[in-house]
């Protein structure tokens, strides 16, 4: 009995040591020191990438159609304009329809010779859908927003960086999990653990903020880590849930034409018309042109039930020689595993939860950067590199009032610009204009009165 007990204790010792709190403190600390910088980088670049399209339009005003007029040109005419601008680029093109009346059609050429050996660097041709004018031709990775997105997805290191980002997703999940475990104070100590002690010095304040931000963002960060890993290693999820060809950007089966080539190929508009027959209420999102005699049209539509807005999975393949539908992919017929796979990308970007979800994802990414800075500051203090100091909120109060006043003045300016835009819209929406004008007058009055009170308090 004694020998068995000793052997049993020896077997349990590593487990007890593994579950020791001090061990998890070291795991959390070493992960932060080794990979924390990359976590922060992923957070910041991810936050910016949430609004990549909006930022790209802000940096390139020519990509925004201020006053859409008339009907959109046919897809055939738009494709003809692109081919006229790039006559030596043969093969397949993909036309992506804009999601607003003010946006450009983006026409993608997957492997241009200029960036052929890069992991993902297609040519992006922006076309005005109302005039069929080619407005801009740019390569992925050579614009500010796409460069930042490449930094987020692959650290600018191509396939090695892509795989590394997936591993960082797993490490982030471990870091968040250990952080929540170390924070947990027991049911009786939850309220005390949520307190922010701003009178106990700068280090105590930053540490309390570190714990609170980590707790509030833990669930979203775990979701982002999980989906990020699956985007880097889609084969793992495919094996687990029994899906295939469901990774982000995957176009489904490689279907070829079996019809005899003739002198009357089906055009883009006709192919779209045929593709809409199975899904008459679906929204057209992408059209991929055939490549070679065996090539085939691939029409991507979005049904109202699909959570993925940018890359929906409803697909119809149309033979350009016969005009017949060769195959249909309908997400409503997906298995539960395939349906789960369709959620990975929209959950990672936040678009699955609408505009509110995208904003929360944006804030969470910034919060990950704040977690790194606050944790690093606390570690440097413990090693004598940073001294603690009192946080004098009274000294910051005048600055706060000035910032508040500037915010209100900026708000007045923005409302003034909004008023000008509303005046332009008056002829098109008189009833809406009346309500907006009333609301604007009330808000402006409130802001002016508030500004006067702030100015009076500052004077006193």
Tab-separated table of C-alpha atoms in Angstrom:
chain	number	residue	atom	x	y	z
A	1	UNK	CA	0.000	0.000	0.000
A	2	UNK	CA	2.823	2.373	0.815
A	3	UNK	CA	4.573	1.750	-2.494
A	4	UNK	CA	1.325	2.322	-4.440
A	5	UNK	CA	0.654	5.553	-2.580
A	6	UNK	CA	4.121	6.889	-3.302
A	7	UNK	CA	3.782	6.017	-6.974
A	8	UNK	CA	0.368	7.694	-7.088
A	9	UNK	CA	1.737	10.867	-5.462
A	10	UNK	CA	4.572	10.926	-7.974
A	11	UNK	CA	2.080	10.695	-10.825
A	12	UNK	CA	-0.119	13.490	-9.416
A	13	UNK	CA	2.704	15.915	-8.682
A	14	UNK	CA	3.145	17.174	-12.279
A	15	UNK	CA	-0.612	17.727	-12.577
A	16	UNK	CA	-0.764	19.663	-9.321
A	17	UNK	CA	2.224	21.702	-10.388
A	18	UNK	CA	0.630	22.396	-13.771
A	19	UNK	CA	-2.541	23.698	-12.117
A	20	UNK	CA	-0.574	25.891	-9.723
A	21	UNK	CA	-1.457	29.579	-10.003
A	22	UNK	CA	2.223	30.550	-10.168
A	23	UNK	CA	2.602	28.411	-13.296
A	24	UNK	CA	-0.233	30.195	-15.068
A	25	UNK	CA	1.209	33.575	-14.046
A	26	UNK	CA	4.447	32.607	-15.793
A	27	UNK	CA	2.587	31.367	-18.879
A	28	UNK	CA	0.602	34.613	-19.088
A	29	UNK	CA	3.724	36.711	-18.530
A	30	UNK	CA	5.951	34.915	-21.023
A	31	UNK	CA	3.274	34.956	-23.698
A	32	UNK	CA	2.892	38.705	-23.221
A	33	UNK	CA	6.645	39.311	-23.359
A	34	UNK	CA	7.253	37.091	-26.378
A	35	UNK	CA	4.107	37.589	-28.456
A	36	UNK	CA	2.459	40.638	-26.847
A	37	UNK	CA	3.837	43.052	-29.433
A	38	UNK	CA	2.340	40.960	-32.233
A	39	UNK	CA	-0.974	40.742	-30.369
A	40	UNK	CA	-1.039	44.549	-30.181
A	41	UNK	CA	-0.083	44.824	-33.857
A	42	UNK	CA	-2.861	42.422	-34.829
A	43	UNK	CA	-5.317	44.450	-32.752
A	44	UNK	CA	-4.473	47.822	-34.292
A	45	UNK	CA	-4.286	46.621	-37.889
A	46	UNK	CA	-7.461	44.608	-37.410
A	47	UNK	CA	-9.302	47.657	-36.086
A	48	UNK	CA	-8.278	49.723	-39.115
A	49	UNK	CA	-9.174	46.895	-41.485
A	50	UNK	CA	-12.726	46.747	-40.123
A	51	UNK	CA	-13.328	50.016	-41.999
A	52	UNK	CA	-10.914	49.346	-44.851
A	53	UNK	CA	-13.309	50.281	-47.651
A	54	UNK	CA	-14.476	53.460	-45.960
A	55	UNK	CA	-10.891	54.516	-45.236
A	56	UNK	CA	-9.846	53.768	-48.810
A	57	UNK	CA	-12.616	56.019	-50.115
A	58	UNK	CA	-11.607	58.721	-47.627
A	59	UNK	CA	-8.005	58.606	-48.860
A	60	UNK	CA	-9.100	58.407	-52.511
A	61	UNK	CA	-12.102	60.724	-53.037
A	62	UNK	CA	-12.188	59.885	-56.739
A	63	UNK	CA	-13.517	56.445	-55.802
A	64	UNK	CA	-16.733	58.002	-54.447
A	65	UNK	CA	-19.584	58.971	-56.763
A	66	UNK	CA	-21.060	62.045	-55.102
A	67	UNK	CA	-24.197	62.317	-57.231
A	68	UNK	CA	-25.195	59.055	-58.888
A	69	UNK	CA	-27.162	59.824	-62.038
A	70	UNK	CA	-28.860	57.617	-64.565
A	71	UNK	CA	-28.837	53.844	-64.804
A	72	UNK	CA	-25.839	51.604	-64.397
A	73	UNK	CA	-24.101	50.510	-67.558
A	74	UNK	CA	-24.317	46.866	-68.573
A	75	UNK	CA	-21.750	44.428	-67.231
A	76	UNK	CA	-20.627	43.734	-70.807
A	77	UNK	CA	-19.875	47.424	-71.405
A	78	UNK	CA	-18.016	47.706	-68.104
A	79	UNK	CA	-15.940	44.624	-68.910
A	80	UNK	CA	-15.191	46.003	-72.381
A	81	UNK	CA	-13.877	49.228	-70.780
A	82	UNK	CA	-11.611	47.225	-68.472
A	83	UNK	CA	-10.244	45.129	-71.326
A	84	UNK	CA	-9.636	48.282	-73.363
A	85	UNK	CA	-7.624	49.718	-70.462
A	86	UNK	CA	-5.696	46.435	-70.013
A	87	UNK	CA	-5.591	44.801	-73.470
A	88	UNK	CA	-2.658	42.465	-72.705
A	89	UNK	CA	-4.177	40.844	-69.628
A	90	UNK	CA	-5.842	37.634	-70.732
A	91	UNK	CA	-7.838	35.120	-68.793
A	92	UNK	CA	-10.498	35.412	-66.121
A	93	UNK	CA	-11.708	38.618	-64.449
A	94	UNK	CA	-14.086	39.010	-61.510
A	95	UNK	CA	-16.505	41.926	-61.318
A	96	UNK	CA	-17.534	42.839	-57.753
A	97	UNK	CA	-20.647	44.974	-57.476
A	98	UNK	CA	-20.653	47.935	-55.056
A	99	UNK	CA	-22.771	47.765	-51.917
A	100	UNK	CA	-23.962	51.367	-52.205
A	101	UNK	CA	-25.089	53.681	-54.968
A	102	UNK	CA	-21.965	55.809	-54.427
A	103	UNK	CA	-19.415	53.026	-54.827
A	104	UNK	CA	-17.334	51.793	-57.741
A	105	UNK	CA	-17.443	48.395	-59.371
A	106	UNK	CA	-14.156	46.658	-58.577
A	107	UNK	CA	-12.846	44.351	-61.285
A	108	UNK	CA	-10.211	41.873	-60.075
A	109	UNK	CA	-7.413	40.221	-62.063
A	110	UNK	CA	-6.048	37.481	-59.850
A	111	UNK	CA	-2.447	36.974	-61.022
A	112	UNK	CA	-0.991	39.987	-62.862
A	113	UNK	CA	2.581	39.551	-64.078
A	114	UNK	CA	3.798	42.449	-61.940
A	115	UNK	CA	2.931	40.631	-58.691
A	116	UNK	CA	2.674	37.051	-59.931
A	117	UNK	CA	4.950	35.488	-57.307
A	118	UNK	CA	3.334	37.193	-54.322
A	119	UNK	CA	0.878	35.271	-52.153
A	120	UNK	CA	-2.083	37.561	-52.848
A	121	UNK	CA	-1.639	40.718	-54.901
A	122	UNK	CA	-4.356	40.989	-57.580
A	123	UNK	CA	-4.948	43.972	-59.804
A	124	UNK	CA	-7.897	46.087	-58.669
A	125	UNK	CA	-9.610	48.129	-61.384
A	126	UNK	CA	-12.198	50.641	-60.166
A	127	UNK	CA	-14.925	51.438	-62.701
A	128	UNK	CA	-17.715	54.000	-62.499
A	129	UNK	CA	-20.868	51.863	-62.944
A	130	UNK	CA	-22.849	54.787	-64.427
A	131	UNK	CA	-20.343	55.817	-67.107
A	132	UNK	CA	-18.173	52.670	-67.521
A	133	UNK	CA	-15.110	54.893	-66.993
A	134	UNK	CA	-12.000	53.234	-65.572
A	135	UNK	CA	-11.176	55.496	-62.628
A	136	UNK	CA	-8.183	53.722	-61.083
A	137	UNK	CA	-6.005	50.617	-61.531
A	138	UNK	CA	-4.093	49.553	-58.418
A	139	UNK	CA	-2.302	46.496	-57.114
A	140	UNK	CA	-3.261	44.870	-53.828
A	141	UNK	CA	-0.626	45.606	-51.208
A	142	UNK	CA	0.408	48.888	-52.806
A	143	UNK	CA	-2.341	50.972	-51.220
A	144	UNK	CA	-2.388	52.043	-47.563
A	145	UNK	CA	-5.426	49.985	-46.572
A	146	UNK	CA	-4.435	46.779	-48.389
A	147	UNK	CA	-0.873	47.061	-47.042
A	148	UNK	CA	-2.241	47.257	-43.502
A	149	UNK	CA	-4.546	44.313	-44.153
A	150	UNK	CA	-1.586	42.254	-45.409
A	151	UNK	CA	0.271	43.220	-42.238
A	152	UNK	CA	-2.705	41.949	-40.246
A	153	UNK	CA	-3.138	38.677	-42.128
A	154	UNK	CA	0.443	37.716	-42.983
A	155	UNK	CA	2.855	40.186	-41.313
A	156	UNK	CA	4.087	41.055	-44.836
A	157	UNK	CA	5.821	37.645	-44.899
A	158	UNK	CA	3.632	35.802	-47.440
A	159	UNK	CA	2.863	32.158	-46.626
A	160	UNK	CA	5.191	31.976	-43.601
A	161	UNK	CA	3.518	35.049	-42.115
A	162	UNK	CA	0.071	33.645	-42.901
A	163	UNK	CA	0.830	30.494	-40.923
A	164	UNK	CA	2.464	32.507	-38.132
A	165	UNK	CA	-0.653	34.646	-37.697
A	166	UNK	CA	-2.702	31.471	-37.260
A	167	UNK	CA	-0.359	30.291	-34.494
A	168	UNK	CA	-0.563	33.733	-32.894
A	169	UNK	CA	-4.334	33.222	-32.777
A	170	UNK	CA	-3.865	30.104	-30.663
A	171	UNK	CA	-1.371	31.859	-28.387
A	172	UNK	CA	-3.779	34.775	-27.964
A	173	UNK	CA	-6.512	32.356	-26.898
A	174	UNK	CA	-4.173	30.887	-24.268
A	175	UNK	CA	-3.186	34.370	-23.098
A	176	UNK	CA	-6.816	35.471	-22.733
A	177	UNK	CA	-7.787	32.242	-21.002
A	178	UNK	CA	-4.961	32.479	-18.465
A	179	UNK	CA	-5.734	36.158	-17.906
A	180	UNK	CA	-9.367	35.428	-17.049
A	181	UNK	CA	-8.295	32.550	-14.778
A	182	UNK	CA	-5.813	34.771	-12.932
A	183	UNK	CA	-8.405	37.538	-12.611
A	184	UNK	CA	-11.132	35.315	-11.159
A	185	UNK	CA	-11.516	36.375	-7.481
A	186	UNK	CA	-14.323	34.034	-6.516
A	187	UNK	CA	-18.002	34.936	-6.344
A	188	UNK	CA	-17.598	37.025	-3.201
A	189	UNK	CA	-14.778	39.138	-4.591
A	190	UNK	CA	-16.194	40.015	-8.009
A	191	UNK	CA	-17.380	43.516	-7.118
A	192	UNK	CA	-14.063	44.395	-5.504
A	193	UNK	CA	-12.162	43.032	-8.501
A	194	UNK	CA	-14.109	45.325	-10.842
A	195	UNK	CA	-13.113	48.508	-9.010
A	196	UNK	CA	-10.857	51.111	-10.613
A	197	UNK	CA	-8.608	52.574	-7.900
A	198	UNK	CA	-7.638	55.864	-9.497
A	199	UNK	CA	-6.342	57.347	-6.208
A	200	UNK	CA	-3.788	54.562	-5.642
A	201	UNK	CA	-1.239	55.743	-8.210
A	202	UNK	CA	-0.596	55.379	-11.916
A	203	UNK	CA	0.578	51.740	-11.802
A	204	UNK	CA	-2.425	50.584	-9.796
A	205	UNK	CA	-4.745	52.460	-12.157
A	206	UNK	CA	-3.189	50.934	-15.297
A	207	UNK	CA	-3.294	47.440	-13.760
A	208	UNK	CA	-6.964	47.807	-12.818
A	209	UNK	CA	-7.722	49.024	-16.342
A	210	UNK	CA	-5.732	46.092	-17.734
A	211	UNK	CA	-7.854	43.606	-15.806
A	212	UNK	CA	-11.165	45.316	-16.570
A	213	UNK	CA	-10.510	45.742	-20.299
A	214	UNK	CA	-9.273	42.166	-20.513
A	215	UNK	CA	-12.419	40.889	-18.821
A	216	UNK	CA	-14.819	42.939	-20.958
A	217	UNK	CA	-13.134	41.984	-24.219
A	218	UNK	CA	-12.252	38.367	-23.360
A	219	UNK	CA	-15.187	36.692	-25.120
A	220	UNK	CA	-14.746	38.713	-28.340
A	221	UNK	CA	-10.972	38.232	-28.349
A	222	UNK	CA	-11.426	34.474	-27.950
A	223	UNK	CA	-13.831	34.519	-30.901
A	224	UNK	CA	-11.371	36.538	-32.992
A	225	UNK	CA	-8.525	34.195	-32.041
A	226	UNK	CA	-10.584	31.134	-32.982
A	227	UNK	CA	-11.775	32.515	-36.317
A	228	UNK	CA	-8.333	33.930	-37.117
A	229	UNK	CA	-6.743	30.518	-36.621
A	230	UNK	CA	-9.342	28.893	-38.866
A	231	UNK	CA	-8.784	31.468	-41.589
A	232	UNK	CA	-5.074	30.593	-41.548
A	233	UNK	CA	-5.642	26.837	-41.262
A	234	UNK	CA	-9.044	26.149	-42.888
A	235	UNK	CA	-8.241	22.455	-43.307
A	236	UNK	CA	-8.545	21.912	-39.550
A	237	UNK	CA	-12.149	23.112	-39.448
A	238	UNK	CA	-13.016	21.244	-42.636
A	239	UNK	CA	-11.827	18.007	-41.024
A	240	UNK	CA	-13.723	18.642	-37.791
A	241	UNK	CA	-17.105	19.658	-39.239
A	242	UNK	CA	-17.002	17.641	-42.448
A	243	UNK	CA	-17.044	20.590	-44.861
A	244	UNK	CA	-14.979	21.009	-47.978
A	245	UNK	CA	-14.257	24.000	-50.206
A	246	UNK	CA	-15.766	26.363	-47.622
A	247	UNK	CA	-12.743	28.463	-46.726
A	248	UNK	CA	-12.807	32.227	-47.193
A	249	UNK	CA	-12.595	33.181	-50.857
A	250	UNK	CA	-13.179	29.589	-51.975
A	251	UNK	CA	-15.286	29.480	-55.130
A	252	UNK	CA	-16.457	25.893	-54.895
A	253	UNK	CA	-15.903	23.211	-57.490
A	254	UNK	CA	-13.820	23.786	-60.612
A	255	UNK	CA	-16.489	23.295	-63.274
A	256	UNK	CA	-15.624	23.348	-66.981
A	257	UNK	CA	-17.669	23.776	-70.105
A	258	UNK	CA	-18.570	20.651	-72.079
A	259	UNK	CA	-20.327	22.490	-74.915
A	260	UNK	CA	-18.819	22.994	-78.359
A	261	UNK	CA	-17.408	26.538	-78.836
A	262	UNK	CA	-19.393	28.637	-81.298
A	263	UNK	CA	-19.594	32.147	-82.693
A	264	UNK	CA	-22.392	33.238	-80.346
A	265	UNK	CA	-21.082	33.109	-76.759
A	266	UNK	CA	-23.336	34.215	-73.932
A	267	UNK	CA	-22.535	37.689	-72.592
A	268	UNK	CA	-22.254	38.746	-68.939
A	269	UNK	CA	-25.728	40.253	-68.763
A	270	UNK	CA	-27.284	37.149	-70.289
A	271	UNK	CA	-25.347	34.873	-67.938
A	272	UNK	CA	-26.564	36.909	-64.971
A	273	UNK	CA	-30.148	36.703	-66.241
A	274	UNK	CA	-29.905	32.912	-66.490
A	275	UNK	CA	-28.282	32.642	-63.046
A	276	UNK	CA	-31.098	34.577	-61.397
A	277	UNK	CA	-33.709	31.982	-62.370
A	278	UNK	CA	-33.109	29.755	-59.296
A	279	UNK	CA	-32.764	32.791	-56.999
A	280	UNK	CA	-34.931	35.628	-58.369
A	281	UNK	CA	-34.769	37.694	-55.163
A	282	UNK	CA	-31.040	37.329	-54.541
A	283	UNK	CA	-28.588	40.231	-54.777
A	284	UNK	CA	-25.851	40.060	-57.421
A	285	UNK	CA	-22.419	40.309	-55.813
A	286	UNK	CA	-19.805	38.935	-58.239
A	287	UNK	CA	-19.438	37.706	-61.800
A	288	UNK	CA	-16.328	35.792	-62.878
A	289	UNK	CA	-15.666	35.590	-66.609
A	290	UNK	CA	-14.571	32.391	-68.399
A	291	UNK	CA	-10.921	31.633	-69.145
A	292	UNK	CA	-10.222	29.675	-72.338
A	293	UNK	CA	-12.645	27.590	-74.365
A	294	UNK	CA	-13.457	25.373	-71.393
A	295	UNK	CA	-14.056	28.307	-69.065
A	296	UNK	CA	-17.443	29.001	-67.531
A	297	UNK	CA	-19.268	31.905	-65.903
A	298	UNK	CA	-19.429	31.836	-62.120
A	299	UNK	CA	-22.197	34.055	-60.718
A	300	UNK	CA	-22.140	34.803	-56.980
A	301	UNK	CA	-25.443	35.947	-55.464
A	302	UNK	CA	-26.454	36.726	-51.902
A	303	UNK	CA	-29.736	35.515	-50.464
A	304	UNK	CA	-31.316	37.421	-47.598
A	305	UNK	CA	-30.642	34.570	-45.175
A	306	UNK	CA	-26.868	34.610	-45.736
A	307	UNK	CA	-24.735	36.140	-43.001
A	308	UNK	CA	-21.793	36.784	-45.329
A	309	UNK	CA	-22.341	40.041	-47.188
A	310	UNK	CA	-19.083	40.476	-49.052
A	311	UNK	CA	-18.404	36.847	-49.999
A	312	UNK	CA	-21.747	35.011	-50.100
A	313	UNK	CA	-21.885	31.342	-51.023
A	314	UNK	CA	-24.907	31.244	-53.350
A	315	UNK	CA	-23.303	30.352	-56.693
A	316	UNK	CA	-24.556	29.513	-60.168
A	317	UNK	CA	-22.294	28.252	-62.960
A	318	UNK	CA	-23.476	29.134	-66.482
A	319	UNK	CA	-21.972	27.705	-69.676
A	320	UNK	CA	-21.028	30.546	-71.992
A	321	UNK	CA	-21.449	28.449	-75.170
A	322	UNK	CA	-24.811	26.821	-74.437
A	323	UNK	CA	-26.213	29.314	-71.924
A	324	UNK	CA	-27.260	26.467	-69.644
A	325	UNK	CA	-26.926	26.280	-65.878
A	326	UNK	CA	-24.237	23.699	-65.158
A	327	UNK	CA	-24.470	23.642	-61.372
A	328	UNK	CA	-25.996	25.493	-58.420
A	329	UNK	CA	-24.678	25.917	-54.886
A	330	UNK	CA	-27.445	26.832	-52.440
A	331	UNK	CA	-26.436	27.619	-48.808
A	332	UNK	CA	-29.928	26.683	-47.621
A	333	UNK	CA	-29.056	23.078	-48.474
A	334	UNK	CA	-25.742	23.124	-46.592
A	335	UNK	CA	-25.064	20.694	-43.773
A	336	UNK	CA	-24.702	22.077	-40.247
A	337	UNK	CA	-20.914	21.836	-40.567
A	338	UNK	CA	-20.887	23.734	-43.858
A	339	UNK	CA	-23.215	26.388	-42.447
A	340	UNK	CA	-20.901	26.829	-39.464
A	341	UNK	CA	-17.966	27.288	-41.847
A	342	UNK	CA	-19.790	30.129	-43.638
A	343	UNK	CA	-19.818	32.087	-40.366
A	344	UNK	CA	-16.034	32.125	-39.862
A	345	UNK	CA	-15.177	35.137	-42.043
A	346	UNK	CA	-18.155	37.391	-41.137
A	347	UNK	CA	-17.621	36.632	-37.435
A	348	UNK	CA	-13.959	37.588	-37.716
A	349	UNK	CA	-14.714	40.895	-39.452
A	350	UNK	CA	-17.806	41.676	-37.359
A	351	UNK	CA	-20.102	42.069	-40.370
A	352	UNK	CA	-22.175	39.133	-39.120
A	353	UNK	CA	-23.468	41.480	-36.400
A	354	UNK	CA	-24.088	44.548	-38.547
A	355	UNK	CA	-22.747	48.069	-38.049
A	356	UNK	CA	-22.831	47.704	-34.262
A	357	UNK	CA	-20.764	44.546	-34.433
A	358	UNK	CA	-18.162	46.167	-36.657
A	359	UNK	CA	-17.790	49.066	-34.229
A	360	UNK	CA	-17.438	46.723	-31.238
A	361	UNK	CA	-14.777	44.772	-33.140
A	362	UNK	CA	-13.000	48.064	-33.893
A	363	UNK	CA	-12.953	49.028	-30.202
A	364	UNK	CA	-11.876	45.533	-29.167
A	365	UNK	CA	-8.862	45.670	-31.455
A	366	UNK	CA	-7.771	48.943	-29.885
A	367	UNK	CA	-8.397	47.388	-26.465
A	368	UNK	CA	-5.918	44.615	-27.303
A	369	UNK	CA	-3.262	47.271	-27.905
A	370	UNK	CA	-4.156	48.937	-24.576
A	371	UNK	CA	-3.829	45.568	-22.820
A	372	UNK	CA	-0.301	45.185	-24.124
A	373	UNK	CA	0.783	48.708	-23.127
A	374	UNK	CA	-0.759	48.541	-19.652
A	375	UNK	CA	0.656	45.067	-18.973
A	376	UNK	CA	4.113	46.115	-20.167
A	377	UNK	CA	4.007	49.210	-17.965
A	378	UNK	CA	3.156	47.098	-14.929
A	379	UNK	CA	5.999	44.649	-15.680
A	380	UNK	CA	8.522	47.478	-16.143
A	381	UNK	CA	7.462	48.945	-12.803
A	382	UNK	CA	8.028	45.628	-11.044
A	383	UNK	CA	11.561	45.540	-12.455
A	384	UNK	CA	12.335	49.100	-11.418
A	385	UNK	CA	12.316	50.576	-14.914
A	386	UNK	CA	9.280	52.797	-14.353
A	387	UNK	CA	8.447	54.717	-11.185
A	388	UNK	CA	4.967	55.011	-9.803
A	389	UNK	CA	3.396	58.436	-9.446
A	390	UNK	CA	0.160	59.994	-8.326
A	391	UNK	CA	-2.540	60.618	-10.879
A	392	UNK	CA	-3.603	64.227	-10.450
A	393	UNK	CA	-7.049	64.411	-11.985
A	394	UNK	CA	-7.515	67.948	-10.687
A	395	UNK	CA	-4.609	69.124	-12.851
A	396	UNK	CA	-6.143	67.346	-15.843
A	397	UNK	CA	-9.548	68.939	-15.385
A	398	UNK	CA	-8.769	72.171	-17.347
A	399	UNK	CA	-7.426	70.047	-20.205
A	400	UNK	CA	-10.565	67.953	-20.079
A	401	UNK	CA	-12.732	71.062	-20.293
A	402	UNK	CA	-10.715	72.363	-23.254
A	403	UNK	CA	-11.038	69.034	-25.037
A	404	UNK	CA	-14.724	69.019	-24.281
A	405	UNK	CA	-15.107	72.519	-25.689
A	406	UNK	CA	-13.181	71.547	-28.813
A	407	UNK	CA	-15.421	68.513	-29.204
A	408	UNK	CA	-18.536	70.637	-29.057
A	409	UNK	CA	-17.118	73.118	-31.574
A	410	UNK	CA	-16.184	70.249	-33.858
A	411	UNK	CA	-19.697	68.921	-33.408
A	412	UNK	CA	-21.153	72.272	-34.447
A	413	UNK	CA	-18.968	72.255	-37.542
A	414	UNK	CA	-20.050	68.753	-38.471
A	415	UNK	CA	-23.665	69.638	-37.939
A	416	UNK	CA	-23.135	72.671	-40.163
A	417	UNK	CA	-21.796	70.441	-42.923
A	418	UNK	CA	-24.708	68.095	-42.379
A	419	UNK	CA	-27.039	71.050	-42.764
A	420	UNK	CA	-25.511	71.867	-46.166
A	421	UNK	CA	-25.935	68.280	-47.296
A	422	UNK	CA	-29.526	68.306	-46.103
A	423	UNK	CA	-30.173	71.423	-48.163
A	424	UNK	CA	-29.000	69.567	-51.273
A	425	UNK	CA	-31.274	66.660	-50.440
A	426	UNK	CA	-34.276	68.900	-49.892
A	427	UNK	CA	-35.566	68.588	-53.434
A	428	UNK	CA	-35.527	64.781	-53.229
A	429	UNK	CA	-36.875	64.208	-49.747
A	430	UNK	CA	-38.926	67.195	-48.524
A	431	UNK	CA	-40.668	65.337	-45.716
A	432	UNK	CA	-37.466	63.834	-44.362
A	433	UNK	CA	-35.828	67.234	-44.695
A	434	UNK	CA	-38.451	68.843	-42.492
A	435	UNK	CA	-37.930	66.343	-39.694
A	436	UNK	CA	-34.121	66.512	-39.958
A	437	UNK	CA	-34.176	70.311	-39.909
A	438	UNK	CA	-36.240	70.327	-36.711
A	439	UNK	CA	-33.884	67.823	-35.104
A	440	UNK	CA	-30.860	69.838	-36.241
A	441	UNK	CA	-32.207	73.054	-34.735
A	442	UNK	CA	-32.838	71.369	-31.393
A	443	UNK	CA	-29.402	69.765	-31.279
A	444	UNK	CA	-27.685	72.986	-32.283
A	445	UNK	CA	-29.530	74.888	-29.557
A	446	UNK	CA	-28.525	72.286	-26.980
A	447	UNK	CA	-24.869	72.399	-28.074
A	448	UNK	CA	-24.712	76.209	-27.986
A	449	UNK	CA	-26.275	76.353	-24.516
A	450	UNK	CA	-23.917	73.659	-23.286
A	451	UNK	CA	-20.931	75.515	-24.751
A	452	UNK	CA	-22.004	78.724	-22.978
A	453	UNK	CA	-22.243	76.907	-19.640
A	454	UNK	CA	-18.784	75.377	-20.096
A	455	UNK	CA	-17.330	78.763	-20.990
A	456	UNK	CA	-18.945	80.308	-17.934
A	457	UNK	CA	-17.520	77.592	-15.640
A	458	UNK	CA	-14.032	78.017	-17.092
A	459	UNK	CA	-14.243	81.788	-16.526
A	460	UNK	CA	-15.309	81.308	-12.932
